[in-house]
Coordinates of N, CA, C and O in Angstrom, one line a residue:
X1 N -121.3 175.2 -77.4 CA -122.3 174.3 -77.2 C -122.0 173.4 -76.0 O -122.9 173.1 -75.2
X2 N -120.5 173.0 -75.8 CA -120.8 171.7 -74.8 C -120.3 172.8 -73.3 O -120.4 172.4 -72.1
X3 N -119.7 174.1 -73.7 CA -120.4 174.8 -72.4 C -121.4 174.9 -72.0 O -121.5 174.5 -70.8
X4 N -122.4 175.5 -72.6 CA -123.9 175.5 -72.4 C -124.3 174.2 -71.8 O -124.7 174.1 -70.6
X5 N -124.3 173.2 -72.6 CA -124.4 172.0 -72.1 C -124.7 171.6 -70.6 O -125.5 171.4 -69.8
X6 N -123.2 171.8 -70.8 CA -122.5 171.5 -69.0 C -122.7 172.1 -68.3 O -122.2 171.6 -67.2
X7 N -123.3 173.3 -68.1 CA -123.8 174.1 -67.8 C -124.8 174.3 -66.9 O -124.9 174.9 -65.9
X8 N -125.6 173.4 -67.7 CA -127.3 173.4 -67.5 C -127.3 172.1 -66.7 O -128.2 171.8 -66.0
X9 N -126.1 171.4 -66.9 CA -126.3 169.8 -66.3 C -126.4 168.6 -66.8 O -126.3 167.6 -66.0
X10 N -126.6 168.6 -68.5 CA -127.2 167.9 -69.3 C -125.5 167.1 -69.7 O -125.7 165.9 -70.0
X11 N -124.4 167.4 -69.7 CA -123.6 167.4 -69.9 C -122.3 167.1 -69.3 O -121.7 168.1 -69.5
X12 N -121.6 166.4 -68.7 CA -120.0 166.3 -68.0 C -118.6 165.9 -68.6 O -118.1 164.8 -68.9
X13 N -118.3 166.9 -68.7 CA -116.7 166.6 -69.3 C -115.8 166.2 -68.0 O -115.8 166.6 -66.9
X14 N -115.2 165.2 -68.5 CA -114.1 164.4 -67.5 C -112.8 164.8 -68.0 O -112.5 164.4 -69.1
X15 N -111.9 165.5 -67.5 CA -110.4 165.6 -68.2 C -109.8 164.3 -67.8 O -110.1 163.6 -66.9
X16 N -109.0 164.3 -68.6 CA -108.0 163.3 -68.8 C -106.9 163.5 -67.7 O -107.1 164.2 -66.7
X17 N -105.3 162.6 -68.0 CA -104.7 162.8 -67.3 C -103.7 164.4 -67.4 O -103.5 165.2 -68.4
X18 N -103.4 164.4 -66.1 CA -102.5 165.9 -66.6 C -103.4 166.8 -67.4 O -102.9 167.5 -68.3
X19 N -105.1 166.8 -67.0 CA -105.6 167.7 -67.6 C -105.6 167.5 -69.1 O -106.4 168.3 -69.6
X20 N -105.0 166.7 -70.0 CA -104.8 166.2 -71.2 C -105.8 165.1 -71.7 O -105.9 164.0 -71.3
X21 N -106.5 165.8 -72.9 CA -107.8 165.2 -73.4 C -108.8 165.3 -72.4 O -108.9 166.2 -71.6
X22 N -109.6 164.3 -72.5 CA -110.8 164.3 -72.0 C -111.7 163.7 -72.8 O -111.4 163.4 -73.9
X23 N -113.6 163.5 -71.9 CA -114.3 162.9 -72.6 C -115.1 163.6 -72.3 O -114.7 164.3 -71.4
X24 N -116.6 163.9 -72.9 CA -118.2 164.2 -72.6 C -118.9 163.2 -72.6 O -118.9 162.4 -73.5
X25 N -119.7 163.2 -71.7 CA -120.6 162.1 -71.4 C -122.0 163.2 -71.2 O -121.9 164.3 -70.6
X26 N -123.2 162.8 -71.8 CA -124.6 163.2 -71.5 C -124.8 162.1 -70.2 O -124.6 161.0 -69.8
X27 N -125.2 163.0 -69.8 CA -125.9 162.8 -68.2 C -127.2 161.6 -68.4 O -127.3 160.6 -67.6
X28 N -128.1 161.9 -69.4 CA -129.3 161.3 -69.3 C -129.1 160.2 -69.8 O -129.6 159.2 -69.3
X29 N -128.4 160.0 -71.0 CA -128.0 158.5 -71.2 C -127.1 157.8 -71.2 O -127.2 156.7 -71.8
X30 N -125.7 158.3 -70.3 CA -124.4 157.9 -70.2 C -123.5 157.7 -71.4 O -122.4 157.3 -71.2
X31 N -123.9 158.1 -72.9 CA -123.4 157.9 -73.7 C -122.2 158.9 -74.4 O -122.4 160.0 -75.0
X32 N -120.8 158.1 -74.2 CA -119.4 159.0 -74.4 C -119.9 159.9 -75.8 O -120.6 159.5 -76.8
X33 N -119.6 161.0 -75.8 CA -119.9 162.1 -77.2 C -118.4 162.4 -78.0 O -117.3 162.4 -77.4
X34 N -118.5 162.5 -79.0 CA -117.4 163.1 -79.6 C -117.7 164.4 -80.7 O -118.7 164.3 -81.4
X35 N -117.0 165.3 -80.6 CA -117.3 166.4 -81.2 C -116.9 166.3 -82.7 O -116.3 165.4 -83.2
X36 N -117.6 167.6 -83.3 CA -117.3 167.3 -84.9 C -117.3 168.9 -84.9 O -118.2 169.2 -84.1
X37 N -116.8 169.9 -85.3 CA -116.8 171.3 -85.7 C -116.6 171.2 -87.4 O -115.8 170.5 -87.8
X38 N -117.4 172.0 -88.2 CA -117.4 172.5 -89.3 C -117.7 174.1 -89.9 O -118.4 174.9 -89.3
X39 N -117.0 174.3 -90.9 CA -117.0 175.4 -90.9 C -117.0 176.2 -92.6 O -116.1 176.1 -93.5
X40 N -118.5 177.1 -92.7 CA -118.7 177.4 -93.9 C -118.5 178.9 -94.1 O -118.3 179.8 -93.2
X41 N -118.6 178.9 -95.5 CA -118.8 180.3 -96.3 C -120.1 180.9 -95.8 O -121.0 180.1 -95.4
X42 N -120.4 182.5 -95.7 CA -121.7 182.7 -95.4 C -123.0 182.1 -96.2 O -124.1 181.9 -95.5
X43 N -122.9 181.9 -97.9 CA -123.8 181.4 -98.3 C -124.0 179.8 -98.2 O -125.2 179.5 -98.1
X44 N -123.2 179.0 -98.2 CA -123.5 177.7 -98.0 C -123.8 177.0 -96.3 O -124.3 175.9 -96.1
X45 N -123.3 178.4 -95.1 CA -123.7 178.2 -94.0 C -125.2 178.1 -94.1 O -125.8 177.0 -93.7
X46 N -125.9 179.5 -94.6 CA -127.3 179.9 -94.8 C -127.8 178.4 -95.4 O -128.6 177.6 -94.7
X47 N -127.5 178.0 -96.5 CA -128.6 176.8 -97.4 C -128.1 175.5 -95.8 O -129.1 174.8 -95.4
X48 N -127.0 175.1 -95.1 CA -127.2 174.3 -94.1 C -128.0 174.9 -93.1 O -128.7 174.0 -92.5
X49 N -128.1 176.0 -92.7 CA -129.2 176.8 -91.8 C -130.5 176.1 -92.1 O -131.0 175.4 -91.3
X50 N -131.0 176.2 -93.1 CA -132.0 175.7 -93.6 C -132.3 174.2 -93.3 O -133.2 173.7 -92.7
X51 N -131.3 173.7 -93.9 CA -131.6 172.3 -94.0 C -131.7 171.5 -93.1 O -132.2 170.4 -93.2
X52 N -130.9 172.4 -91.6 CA -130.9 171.6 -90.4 C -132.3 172.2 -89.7 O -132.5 171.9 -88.6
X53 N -133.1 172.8 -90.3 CA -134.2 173.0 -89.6 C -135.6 172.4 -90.1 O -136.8 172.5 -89.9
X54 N -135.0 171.7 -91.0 CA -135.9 170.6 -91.4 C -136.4 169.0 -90.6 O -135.6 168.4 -89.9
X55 N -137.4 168.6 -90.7 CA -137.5 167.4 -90.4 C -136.6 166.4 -90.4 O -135.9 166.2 -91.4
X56 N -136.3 165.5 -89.2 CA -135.1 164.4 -89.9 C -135.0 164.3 -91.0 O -134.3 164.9 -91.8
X57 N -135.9 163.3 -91.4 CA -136.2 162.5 -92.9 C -135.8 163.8 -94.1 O -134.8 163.7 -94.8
X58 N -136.5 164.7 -94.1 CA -136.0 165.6 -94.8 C -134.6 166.3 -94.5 O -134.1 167.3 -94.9
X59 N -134.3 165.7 -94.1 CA -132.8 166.7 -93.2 C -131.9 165.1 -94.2 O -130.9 165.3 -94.9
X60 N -132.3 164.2 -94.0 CA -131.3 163.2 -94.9 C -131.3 163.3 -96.3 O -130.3 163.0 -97.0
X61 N -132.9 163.8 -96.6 CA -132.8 164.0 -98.1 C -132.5 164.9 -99.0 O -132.4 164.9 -100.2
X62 N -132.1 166.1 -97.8 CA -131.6 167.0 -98.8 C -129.7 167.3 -98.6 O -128.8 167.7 -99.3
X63 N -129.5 166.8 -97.3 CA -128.0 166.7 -97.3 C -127.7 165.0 -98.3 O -126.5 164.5 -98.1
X64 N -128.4 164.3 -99.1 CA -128.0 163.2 -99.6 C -128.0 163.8 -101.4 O -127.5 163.4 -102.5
X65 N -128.8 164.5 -101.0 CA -128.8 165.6 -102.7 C -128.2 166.6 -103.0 O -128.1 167.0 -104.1
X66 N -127.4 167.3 -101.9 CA -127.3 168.3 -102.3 C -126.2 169.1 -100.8 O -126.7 170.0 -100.1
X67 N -124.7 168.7 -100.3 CA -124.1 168.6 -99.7 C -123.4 169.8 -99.3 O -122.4 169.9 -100.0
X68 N -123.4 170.8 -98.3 CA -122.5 172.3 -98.9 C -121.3 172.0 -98.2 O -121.1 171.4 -97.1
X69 N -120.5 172.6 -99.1 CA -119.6 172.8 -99.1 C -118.4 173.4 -98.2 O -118.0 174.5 -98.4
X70 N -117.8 172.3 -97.0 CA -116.9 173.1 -96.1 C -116.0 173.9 -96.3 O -115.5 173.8 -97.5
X71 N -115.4 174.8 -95.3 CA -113.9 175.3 -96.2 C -113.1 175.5 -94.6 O -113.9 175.2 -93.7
X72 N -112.1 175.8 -94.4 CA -111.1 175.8 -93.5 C -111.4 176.8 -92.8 O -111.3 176.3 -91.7
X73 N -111.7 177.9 -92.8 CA -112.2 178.8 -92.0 C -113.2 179.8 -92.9 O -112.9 180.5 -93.9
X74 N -114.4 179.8 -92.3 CA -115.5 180.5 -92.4 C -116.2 180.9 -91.5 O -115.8 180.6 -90.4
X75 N -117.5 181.8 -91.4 CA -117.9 182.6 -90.8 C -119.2 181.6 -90.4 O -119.5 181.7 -89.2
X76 N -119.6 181.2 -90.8 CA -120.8 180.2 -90.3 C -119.7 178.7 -89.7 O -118.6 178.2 -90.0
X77 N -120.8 178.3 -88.6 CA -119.8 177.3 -87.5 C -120.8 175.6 -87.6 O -121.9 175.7 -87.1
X78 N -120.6 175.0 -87.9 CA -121.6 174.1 -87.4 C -120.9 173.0 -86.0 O -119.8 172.5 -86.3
X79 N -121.4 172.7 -84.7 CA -120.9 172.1 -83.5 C -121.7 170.9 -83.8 O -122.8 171.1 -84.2
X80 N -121.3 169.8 -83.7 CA -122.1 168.2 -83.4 C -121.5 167.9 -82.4 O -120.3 168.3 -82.2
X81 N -121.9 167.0 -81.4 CA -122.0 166.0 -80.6 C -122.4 165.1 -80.9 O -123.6 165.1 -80.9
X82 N -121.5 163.8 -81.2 CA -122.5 162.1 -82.1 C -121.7 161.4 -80.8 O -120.6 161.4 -80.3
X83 N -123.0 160.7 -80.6 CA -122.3 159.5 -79.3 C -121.5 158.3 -79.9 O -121.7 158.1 -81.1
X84 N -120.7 157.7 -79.4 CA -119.9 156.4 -79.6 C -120.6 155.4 -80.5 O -120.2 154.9 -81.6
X85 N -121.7 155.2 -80.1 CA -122.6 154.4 -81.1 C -123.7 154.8 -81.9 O -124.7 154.3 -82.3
X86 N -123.2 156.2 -82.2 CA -124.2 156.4 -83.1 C -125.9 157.1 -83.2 O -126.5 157.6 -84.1
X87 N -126.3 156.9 -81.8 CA -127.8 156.8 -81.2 C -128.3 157.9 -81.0 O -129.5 158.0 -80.9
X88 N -127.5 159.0 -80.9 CA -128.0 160.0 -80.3 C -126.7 161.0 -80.9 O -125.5 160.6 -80.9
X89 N -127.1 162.3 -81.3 CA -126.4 163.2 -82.0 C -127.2 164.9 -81.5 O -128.4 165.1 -81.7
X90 N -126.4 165.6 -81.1 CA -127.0 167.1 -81.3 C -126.0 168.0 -81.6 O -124.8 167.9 -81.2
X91 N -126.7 169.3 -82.5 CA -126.1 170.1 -83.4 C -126.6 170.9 -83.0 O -127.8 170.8 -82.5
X92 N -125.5 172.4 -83.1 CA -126.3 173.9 -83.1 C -125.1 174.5 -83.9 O -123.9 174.3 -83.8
X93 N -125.8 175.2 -84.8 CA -124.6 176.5 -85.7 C -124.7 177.7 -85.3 O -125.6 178.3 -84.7
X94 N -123.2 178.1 -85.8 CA -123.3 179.3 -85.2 C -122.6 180.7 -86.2 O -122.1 180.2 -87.2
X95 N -122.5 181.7 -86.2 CA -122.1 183.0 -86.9 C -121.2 183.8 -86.1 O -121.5 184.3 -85.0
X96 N -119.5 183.9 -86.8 CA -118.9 184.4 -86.4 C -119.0 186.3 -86.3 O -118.4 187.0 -87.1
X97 N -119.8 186.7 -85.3 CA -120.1 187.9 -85.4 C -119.0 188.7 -84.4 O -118.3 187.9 -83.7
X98 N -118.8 189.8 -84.3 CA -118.2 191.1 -83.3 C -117.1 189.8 -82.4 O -117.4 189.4 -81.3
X99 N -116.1 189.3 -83.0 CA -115.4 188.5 -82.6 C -115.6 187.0 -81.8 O -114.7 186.3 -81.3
X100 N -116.8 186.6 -81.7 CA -117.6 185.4 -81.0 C -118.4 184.6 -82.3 O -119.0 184.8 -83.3
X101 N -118.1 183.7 -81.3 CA -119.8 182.6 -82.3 C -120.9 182.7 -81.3 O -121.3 182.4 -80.2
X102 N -121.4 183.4 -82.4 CA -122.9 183.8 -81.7 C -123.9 182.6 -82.1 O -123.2 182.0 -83.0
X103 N -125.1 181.9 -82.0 CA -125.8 180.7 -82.0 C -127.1 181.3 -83.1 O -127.8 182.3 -82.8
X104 N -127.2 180.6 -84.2 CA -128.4 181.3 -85.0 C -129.1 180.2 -85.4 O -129.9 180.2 -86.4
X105 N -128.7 178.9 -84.5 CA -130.0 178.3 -84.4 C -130.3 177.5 -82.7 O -129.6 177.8 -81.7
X106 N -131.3 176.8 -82.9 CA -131.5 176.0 -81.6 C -130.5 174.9 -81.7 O -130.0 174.6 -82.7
X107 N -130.4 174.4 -80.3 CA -129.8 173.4 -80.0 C -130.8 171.9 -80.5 O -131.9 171.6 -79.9
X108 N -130.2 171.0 -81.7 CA -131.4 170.6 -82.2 C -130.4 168.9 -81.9 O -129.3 168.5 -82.3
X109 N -131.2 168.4 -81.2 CA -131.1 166.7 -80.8 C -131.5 166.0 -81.6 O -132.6 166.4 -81.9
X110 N -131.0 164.7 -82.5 CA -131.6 163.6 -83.1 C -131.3 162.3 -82.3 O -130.2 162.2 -81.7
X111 N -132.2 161.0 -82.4 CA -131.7 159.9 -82.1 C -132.2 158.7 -82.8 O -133.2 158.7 -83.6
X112 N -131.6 157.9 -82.5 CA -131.8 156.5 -83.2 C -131.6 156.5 -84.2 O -130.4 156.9 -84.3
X113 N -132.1 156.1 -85.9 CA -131.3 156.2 -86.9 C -131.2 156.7 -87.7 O -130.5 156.5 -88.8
X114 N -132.3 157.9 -87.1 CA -132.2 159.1 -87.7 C -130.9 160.0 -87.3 O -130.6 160.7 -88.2
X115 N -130.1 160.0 -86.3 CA -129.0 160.7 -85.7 C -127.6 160.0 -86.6 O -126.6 160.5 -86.9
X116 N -128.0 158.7 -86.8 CA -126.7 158.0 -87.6 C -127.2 158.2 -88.8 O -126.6 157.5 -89.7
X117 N -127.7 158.7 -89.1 CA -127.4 159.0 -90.7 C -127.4 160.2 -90.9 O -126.7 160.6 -91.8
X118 N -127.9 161.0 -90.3 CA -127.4 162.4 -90.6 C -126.1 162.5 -90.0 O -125.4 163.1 -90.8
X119 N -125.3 162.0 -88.9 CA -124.3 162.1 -88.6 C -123.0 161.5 -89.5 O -121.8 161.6 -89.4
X120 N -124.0 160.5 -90.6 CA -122.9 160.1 -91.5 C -122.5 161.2 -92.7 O -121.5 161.4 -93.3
X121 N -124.1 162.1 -92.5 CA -124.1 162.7 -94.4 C -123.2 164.1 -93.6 O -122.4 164.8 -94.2
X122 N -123.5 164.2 -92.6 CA -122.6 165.7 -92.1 C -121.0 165.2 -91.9 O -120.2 166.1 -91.5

């Protein structure tokens, strides 16, 4: 994801010293990102597939009911980007197929406080 990103323009990673660490900053609103990777079983990937293609509001109400379950390595991927404060957050999952993570959803942006609370329940 934050290849693509960077890619397109939307995106700039700054390395650190000695090439060691680094930051992402979004282009359009200067705000530092930090990454989150998660990682499911194929059936609990599928019910978050779902759920992230829901409406915010609905996207809070069903990850506040009903939460799946991570595990240490699985075949479904989920990528976030949540800014420093909170404001702005984007997510895309992905399916570890023929040795890659292939993308089996859109690249789906939230902001304001709708992005901090989904970013809390994820």
């Amino acid at each position: 994801m934050v290849k693509t990103l960077s890619s397109n323009g939307q995106l700039t990673v700054k390395k650190g010293f000695l090439g060691l660490g680094g930051k992402a900053v979004m282009n359009n609103t200067g705000n530092t990102m930090s990454a989150v990777v998660k990682e499911y079983v194929p059936a609990e990937g599928e019910k978050l597939l779902r759920i992230i293609n829901l409406a915010p509001q609905a996207i809070i109400e069903a990850l506040t009911n009903e939460k799946p379950q991570e595990t240490g390595l699985g075949n479904v991927r989920l990528e976030a980007l949540v800014s420093e404060d909170g404001t702005q957050m984007l997510v895309q999952m992905f399916r570890f197929v023929d040795f890659r993570n292939k993308p089996i959803s859109d690249l789906k942006t939230f902001v304001g406080t709708d992005a901090a609370a989904i970013a809390r329940l994820i």
